[in-house]
Amino acid sequence: MKSTNIETVNVPLVLLECLKRTNGIILFAGNRYSGFEKTFKVISENLKQIKTQSLGTIVLKDNIGYKDLFWNPISYDDLILKPLSETTKNSDCFIFENISKKEEFEAALEMAEDGRLVFVHISTSTISSALHRIFSLFLVQQREHLLWRFLNESFLFYSQVEIEEETKNPVLAGEIVLMTPELKKIILEKGIDQLEEKMRNSSEDSGVVTLNHSLLQLLIRRKISVQKAFEISKDPGDLDLLLKKVGI
């Protein structure tokens, strides 16, 4: 992960507040253009202040050359072969970077069920696509039980994209979903596709922020241009309606 000035990264406050939890899963969706390395740097700096008596483990595809006093870097192969090593037993929190195999996801889920705070990073651009990628790794008959286990541990879903313009500093936009009991029940009963429908019809106090709502806030604060917002939006028609409501 590259170094970054954490003061310049507009990571949502709700994400940082969740770091105070001692266990559970935060699903993080972000591809290589999302700036996820910068966000994980911010997360790391905040965890160092919160969890002063413990270390974390970061599970990487390639841990060669990774150095950080807070994180113990290990590879997925090492974790799967030795899940109860001294490194993992002494860690209160984990970051699983770029999960792409079912064994990797199962390892992350088991760490959360064992009472640890776990970040599950999927290299996709949206929460919905991250969920579909996870469950596509498993046989159809396995998915219902796996979904129940996953939702039981999850408390926040988050996606982000980094936006760059020539005359402005890079900023982050994305989706935020607080996993309430009501929302978990809907997903369990009707499937993960229902989450996207719920997000589209969410109210301001529902604990859900869509990408378009995030872009709107950046526009109001003059952090991005209208042209850039439409370039980033995955639903330009909905964004246009939002802008008209606020007179932009």
mmCIF file of C-alpha atoms in Angstrom:
data_model
loop_
_atom_site.group_PDB
_atom_site.id
_atom_site.type_symbol
_atom_site.label_atom_id
_atom_site.label_comp_id
_atom_site.label_asym_id
_atom_site.label_seq_id
_atom_site.Cartn_x
_atom_site.Cartn_y
_atom_site.Cartn_z
ATOM 1 C CA MET A 1 0.000 0.000 0.000
ATOM 2 C CA LYS A 2 1.293 3.427 -0.912
ATOM 3 C CA SER A 3 1.783 6.171 1.638
ATOM 4 C CA THR A 4 -0.615 9.087 1.611
ATOM 5 C CA ASN A 5 -1.416 12.245 3.479
ATOM 6 C CA ILE A 6 -4.426 11.137 5.496
ATOM 7 C CA GLU A 7 -5.542 14.715 6.039
ATOM 8 C CA THR A 8 -6.477 14.964 2.353
ATOM 9 C CA VAL A 9 -8.710 11.874 2.250
ATOM 10 C CA ASN A 10 -12.423 12.517 2.881
ATOM 11 C CA VAL A 11 -13.234 9.120 4.404
ATOM 12 C CA PRO A 12 -16.850 9.069 5.694
ATOM 13 C CA LEU A 13 -17.153 9.603 9.435
ATOM 14 C CA VAL A 14 -19.492 6.617 9.770
ATOM 15 C CA LEU A 15 -16.708 4.337 8.527
ATOM 16 C CA LEU A 16 -14.260 5.697 11.092
ATOM 17 C CA GLU A 17 -16.853 5.407 13.873
ATOM 18 C CA CYS A 18 -17.279 1.726 13.029
ATOM 19 C CA LEU A 19 -13.625 1.125 13.882
ATOM 20 C CA LYS A 20 -14.557 1.400 17.558
ATOM 21 C CA ARG A 21 -16.400 -1.896 17.307
ATOM 22 C CA THR A 22 -14.629 -5.000 18.538
ATOM 23 C CA ASN A 23 -16.091 -7.491 16.086
ATOM 24 C CA GLY A 24 -18.085 -7.901 12.885
ATOM 25 C CA ILE A 25 -17.636 -7.387 9.157
ATOM 26 C CA ILE A 26 -17.249 -4.235 7.099
ATOM 27 C CA LEU A 27 -17.651 -4.992 3.397
ATOM 28 C CA PHE A 28 -15.448 -2.673 1.337
ATOM 29 C CA ALA A 29 -15.922 -2.491 -2.442
ATOM 30 C CA GLY A 30 -13.304 -0.630 -4.435
ATOM 31 C CA ASN A 31 -11.379 -1.393 -7.610
ATOM 32 C CA ARG A 32 -7.856 -0.263 -8.454
ATOM 33 C CA TYR A 33 -9.126 3.198 -9.435
ATOM 34 C CA SER A 34 -11.019 3.700 -6.178
ATOM 35 C CA GLY A 35 -8.176 4.948 -4.000
ATOM 36 C CA PHE A 36 -8.758 2.099 -1.540
ATOM 37 C CA GLU A 37 -5.075 2.086 -0.530
ATOM 38 C CA LYS A 38 -5.473 5.638 0.780
ATOM 39 C CA THR A 39 -8.597 4.722 2.716
ATOM 40 C CA PHE A 40 -6.928 1.691 4.284
ATOM 41 C CA LYS A 41 -4.087 3.986 5.325
ATOM 42 C CA VAL A 42 -6.596 6.221 7.118
ATOM 43 C CA ILE A 43 -8.218 3.156 8.686
ATOM 44 C CA SER A 44 -4.818 1.945 9.858
ATOM 45 C CA GLU A 45 -3.916 5.279 11.448
ATOM 46 C CA ASN A 46 -7.240 5.404 13.289
ATOM 47 C CA LEU A 47 -7.024 1.808 14.481
ATOM 48 C CA LYS A 48 -3.591 2.498 15.941
ATOM 49 C CA GLN A 49 -5.183 5.113 18.192
ATOM 50 C CA ILE A 50 -8.218 3.002 19.131
ATOM 51 C CA LYS A 51 -6.595 -0.403 19.636
ATOM 52 C CA THR A 52 -3.399 0.641 21.382
ATOM 53 C CA GLN A 53 -2.890 -2.687 23.144
ATOM 54 C CA SER A 54 -3.231 -4.998 20.158
ATOM 55 C CA LEU A 55 -2.033 -5.630 16.635
ATOM 56 C CA GLY A 56 -3.928 -6.290 13.440
ATOM 57 C CA THR A 57 -3.302 -8.689 10.597
ATOM 58 C CA ILE A 58 -3.485 -7.663 6.966
ATOM 59 C CA VAL A 59 -3.942 -10.529 4.529
ATOM 60 C CA LEU A 60 -2.380 -9.718 1.177
ATOM 61 C CA LYS A 61 -1.996 -11.357 -2.193
ATOM 62 C CA ASP A 62 1.691 -10.480 -1.943
ATOM 63 C CA ASN A 63 3.137 -9.245 1.361
ATOM 64 C CA ILE A 64 6.712 -8.779 0.147
ATOM 65 C CA GLY A 65 8.077 -5.450 1.317
ATOM 66 C CA TYR A 66 5.019 -4.459 3.351
ATOM 67 C CA LYS A 67 6.055 -2.759 6.600
ATOM 68 C CA ASP A 68 3.861 -1.261 9.295
ATOM 69 C CA LEU A 69 4.239 -1.422 13.064
ATOM 70 C CA PHE A 70 0.515 -2.053 13.602
ATOM 71 C CA TRP A 71 -0.147 -4.695 10.951
ATOM 72 C CA ASN A 72 1.239 -8.213 10.692
ATOM 73 C CA PRO A 73 1.278 -8.977 6.943
ATOM 74 C CA ILE A 74 0.590 -12.559 5.876
ATOM 75 C CA SER A 75 -0.428 -14.183 2.620
ATOM 76 C CA TYR A 76 -3.728 -15.928 1.945
ATOM 77 C CA ASP A 77 -1.894 -19.220 1.504
ATOM 78 C CA ASP A 78 -0.276 -18.898 4.930
ATOM 79 C CA LEU A 79 -3.574 -17.995 6.587
ATOM 80 C CA ILE A 80 -5.475 -20.898 5.031
ATOM 81 C CA LEU A 81 -2.712 -23.396 5.843
ATOM 82 C CA LYS A 82 -2.208 -22.111 9.404
ATOM 83 C CA PRO A 83 -5.447 -20.393 10.504
ATOM 84 C CA LEU A 84 -4.533 -20.594 14.200
ATOM 85 C CA SER A 85 -0.951 -19.368 13.998
ATOM 86 C CA GLU A 86 0.443 -17.026 16.650
ATOM 87 C CA THR A 87 -0.005 -14.133 14.225
ATOM 88 C CA THR A 88 -3.741 -14.641 13.823
ATOM 89 C CA LYS A 89 -4.456 -15.640 17.426
ATOM 90 C CA ASN A 90 -3.013 -12.367 18.720
ATOM 91 C CA SER A 91 -4.846 -10.125 16.235
ATOM 92 C CA ASP A 92 -8.064 -8.283 17.061
ATOM 93 C CA CYS A 93 -8.707 -6.958 13.561
ATOM 94 C CA PHE A 94 -8.086 -8.082 10.007
ATOM 95 C CA ILE A 95 -8.042 -6.566 6.549
ATOM 96 C CA PHE A 96 -8.578 -9.151 3.820
ATOM 97 C CA GLU A 97 -7.403 -7.454 0.642
ATOM 98 C CA ASN A 98 -8.946 -8.293 -2.738
ATOM 99 C CA ILE A 99 -10.770 -11.520 -1.875
ATOM 100 C CA SER A 100 -11.268 -13.584 -5.030
ATOM 101 C CA LYS A 101 -11.552 -17.218 -3.858
ATOM 102 C CA LYS A 102 -14.119 -18.955 -1.684
ATOM 103 C CA GLU A 103 -11.431 -20.174 0.730
ATOM 104 C CA GLU A 104 -10.359 -16.570 1.287
ATOM 105 C CA PHE A 105 -13.896 -15.419 2.016
ATOM 106 C CA GLU A 106 -14.527 -18.366 4.324
ATOM 107 C CA ALA A 107 -11.363 -17.501 6.273
ATOM 108 C CA ALA A 108 -12.537 -13.893 6.671
ATOM 109 C CA LEU A 109 -16.000 -14.989 7.790
ATOM 110 C CA GLU A 110 -14.577 -17.404 10.339
ATOM 111 C CA MET A 111 -12.358 -14.679 11.812
ATOM 112 C CA ALA A 112 -15.410 -12.450 12.252
ATOM 113 C CA GLU A 113 -17.418 -15.263 13.824
ATOM 114 C CA ASP A 114 -14.536 -15.777 16.235
ATOM 115 C CA GLY A 115 -15.044 -12.239 17.553
ATOM 116 C CA ARG A 116 -12.731 -10.082 15.448
ATOM 117 C CA LEU A 117 -13.228 -6.893 13.452
ATOM 118 C CA VAL A 118 -12.820 -7.831 9.787
ATOM 119 C CA PHE A 119 -12.608 -5.745 6.619
ATOM 120 C CA VAL A 120 -13.614 -7.738 3.554
ATOM 121 C CA HIS A 121 -12.253 -5.969 0.473
ATOM 122 C CA ILE A 122 -13.642 -6.919 -2.943
ATOM 123 C CA SER A 123 -12.170 -5.351 -6.071
ATOM 124 C CA THR A 124 -15.421 -4.112 -7.617
ATOM 125 C CA SER A 125 -16.975 -0.682 -8.006
ATOM 126 C CA THR A 126 -20.294 -1.152 -6.168
ATOM 127 C CA ILE A 127 -21.707 -2.911 -3.127
ATOM 128 C CA SER A 128 -24.102 -4.908 -5.292
ATOM 129 C CA SER A 129 -21.361 -6.195 -7.585
ATOM 130 C CA ALA A 130 -19.218 -7.097 -4.564
ATOM 131 C CA LEU A 131 -22.017 -9.215 -3.099
ATOM 132 C CA HIS A 132 -22.652 -10.949 -6.408
ATOM 133 C CA ARG A 133 -18.957 -11.693 -6.793
ATOM 134 C CA ILE A 134 -18.739 -13.201 -3.308
ATOM 135 C CA PHE A 135 -21.706 -15.511 -3.700
ATOM 136 C CA SER A 136 -20.793 -16.522 -7.246
ATOM 137 C CA LEU A 137 -17.821 -18.316 -5.677
ATOM 138 C CA PHE A 138 -20.134 -20.844 -4.004
ATOM 139 C CA LEU A 139 -22.507 -23.552 -5.161
ATOM 140 C CA VAL A 140 -26.177 -22.546 -5.273
ATOM 141 C CA GLN A 141 -27.081 -24.906 -2.431
ATOM 142 C CA GLN A 142 -24.420 -23.309 -0.206
ATOM 143 C CA ARG A 143 -25.444 -19.695 -0.698
ATOM 144 C CA GLU A 144 -28.479 -19.406 1.585
ATOM 145 C CA HIS A 145 -26.645 -20.592 4.699
ATOM 146 C CA LEU A 146 -23.561 -18.572 3.789
ATOM 147 C CA LEU A 147 -25.665 -15.442 3.317
ATOM 148 C CA TRP A 148 -27.198 -15.931 6.766
ATOM 149 C CA ARG A 149 -23.749 -16.271 8.364
ATOM 150 C CA PHE A 150 -22.420 -13.259 6.472
ATOM 151 C CA LEU A 151 -25.337 -10.968 7.322
ATOM 152 C CA ASN A 152 -25.231 -12.080 10.947
ATOM 153 C CA GLU A 153 -21.706 -10.640 11.228
ATOM 154 C CA SER A 154 -22.044 -7.631 8.893
ATOM 155 C CA PHE A 155 -22.793 -4.122 10.113
ATOM 156 C CA LEU A 156 -21.580 -1.840 7.295
ATOM 157 C CA PHE A 157 -21.296 -2.086 3.510
ATOM 158 C CA TYR A 158 -19.201 0.587 1.812
ATOM 159 C CA SER A 159 -17.981 1.320 -1.706
ATOM 160 C CA GLN A 160 -15.899 4.173 -3.030
ATOM 161 C CA VAL A 161 -14.478 5.755 -6.148
ATOM 162 C CA GLU A 162 -11.716 8.338 -6.277
ATOM 163 C CA ILE A 163 -12.518 11.395 -8.389
ATOM 164 C CA GLU A 164 -9.755 13.494 -9.890
ATOM 165 C CA GLU A 165 -10.024 16.769 -11.760
ATOM 166 C CA GLU A 166 -7.192 18.899 -13.067
ATOM 167 C CA THR A 167 -7.877 21.928 -10.877
ATOM 168 C CA LYS A 168 -9.081 20.144 -7.711
ATOM 169 C CA ASN A 169 -7.712 17.737 -5.116
ATOM 170 C CA PRO A 170 -8.887 14.107 -5.424
ATOM 171 C CA VAL A 171 -12.024 13.314 -3.428
ATOM 172 C CA LEU A 172 -13.971 10.165 -2.613
ATOM 173 C CA ALA A 173 -17.574 9.366 -3.473
ATOM 174 C CA GLY A 174 -19.407 6.142 -2.816
ATOM 175 C CA GLU A 175 -22.183 4.101 -1.269
ATOM 176 C CA ILE A 176 -22.864 3.509 2.421
ATOM 177 C CA VAL A 177 -25.293 0.946 3.820
ATOM 178 C CA LEU A 178 -25.759 0.464 7.556
ATOM 179 C CA MET A 179 -26.918 -3.111 7.975
ATOM 180 C CA THR A 180 -30.011 -2.801 10.145
ATOM 181 C CA PRO A 181 -32.017 -5.854 11.303
ATOM 182 C CA GLU A 182 -34.811 -4.798 8.947
ATOM 183 C CA LEU A 183 -32.497 -4.659 5.947
ATOM 184 C CA LYS A 184 -30.888 -7.991 6.812
ATOM 185 C CA LYS A 185 -34.331 -9.592 6.993
ATOM 186 C CA ILE A 186 -35.289 -8.215 3.576
ATOM 187 C CA ILE A 187 -32.090 -9.550 1.985
ATOM 188 C CA LEU A 188 -32.494 -12.966 3.615
ATOM 189 C CA GLU A 189 -36.098 -13.294 2.488
ATOM 190 C CA LYS A 190 -35.828 -11.766 -0.993
ATOM 191 C CA GLY A 191 -32.152 -12.068 -1.959
ATOM 192 C CA ILE A 192 -29.222 -9.712 -2.467
ATOM 193 C CA ASP A 193 -30.791 -8.068 -5.530
ATOM 194 C CA GLN A 194 -33.317 -6.531 -3.148
ATOM 195 C CA LEU A 195 -30.544 -4.447 -1.596
ATOM 196 C CA GLU A 196 -30.080 -2.440 -4.785
ATOM 197 C CA GLU A 197 -33.825 -1.782 -4.958
ATOM 198 C CA LYS A 198 -33.832 -0.714 -1.313
ATOM 199 C CA MET A 199 -30.938 1.670 -1.949
ATOM 200 C CA ARG A 200 -32.696 3.328 -4.886
ATOM 201 C CA ASN A 201 -35.785 3.991 -2.771
ATOM 202 C CA SER A 202 -34.006 4.924 0.452
ATOM 203 C CA SER A 203 -34.874 7.974 2.530
ATOM 204 C CA GLU A 204 -32.330 10.383 3.990
ATOM 205 C CA ASP A 205 -32.598 8.891 7.497
ATOM 206 C CA SER A 206 -32.468 5.231 6.433
ATOM 207 C CA GLY A 207 -28.735 4.725 6.924
ATOM 208 C CA VAL A 208 -28.248 4.365 3.164
ATOM 209 C CA VAL A 209 -26.230 6.692 0.925
ATOM 210 C CA THR A 210 -26.228 6.032 -2.815
ATOM 211 C CA LEU A 211 -23.438 7.039 -5.167
ATOM 212 C CA ASN A 212 -25.641 9.784 -6.599
ATOM 213 C CA HIS A 213 -26.362 11.213 -3.150
ATOM 214 C CA SER A 214 -22.639 11.180 -2.454
ATOM 215 C CA LEU A 215 -21.942 12.991 -5.731
ATOM 216 C CA LEU A 216 -24.637 15.528 -4.905
ATOM 217 C CA GLN A 217 -22.946 16.378 -1.606
ATOM 218 C CA LEU A 218 -19.628 16.889 -3.391
ATOM 219 C CA LEU A 219 -21.337 19.175 -5.908
ATOM 220 C CA ILE A 220 -22.950 21.236 -3.163
ATOM 221 C CA ARG A 221 -19.527 21.634 -1.526
ATOM 222 C CA ARG A 222 -18.025 22.494 -4.938
ATOM 223 C CA LYS A 223 -15.510 19.668 -4.762
ATOM 224 C CA ILE A 224 -16.339 18.382 -8.254
ATOM 225 C CA SER A 225 -17.923 19.722 -11.427
ATOM 226 C CA VAL A 226 -21.358 18.777 -12.747
ATOM 227 C CA GLN A 227 -19.713 17.241 -15.800
ATOM 228 C CA LYS A 228 -17.514 15.024 -13.638
ATOM 229 C CA ALA A 229 -20.487 13.970 -11.508
ATOM 230 C CA PHE A 230 -22.328 12.724 -14.586
ATOM 231 C CA GLU A 231 -19.205 10.927 -15.797
ATOM 232 C CA ILE A 232 -18.966 9.036 -12.497
ATOM 233 C CA SER A 233 -22.673 8.357 -11.929
ATOM 234 C CA LYS A 234 -24.015 4.918 -12.809
ATOM 235 C CA ASP A 235 -27.570 6.306 -13.018
ATOM 236 C CA PRO A 236 -27.388 9.739 -14.719
ATOM 237 C CA GLY A 237 -31.172 10.034 -14.934
ATOM 238 C CA ASP A 238 -31.554 9.736 -11.176
ATOM 239 C CA LEU A 239 -28.684 12.182 -10.638
ATOM 240 C CA ASP A 240 -30.377 14.684 -12.935
ATOM 241 C CA LEU A 241 -33.560 14.468 -10.840
ATOM 242 C CA LEU A 242 -31.579 15.020 -7.631
ATOM 243 C CA LEU A 243 -29.870 18.089 -9.087
ATOM 244 C CA LYS A 244 -33.177 19.585 -10.210
ATOM 245 C CA LYS A 245 -34.616 19.130 -6.704
ATOM 246 C CA VAL A 246 -31.850 21.275 -5.205
ATOM 247 C CA GLY A 247 -31.705 23.748 -8.081
ATOM 248 C CA ILE A 248 -28.388 22.756 -9.637
#
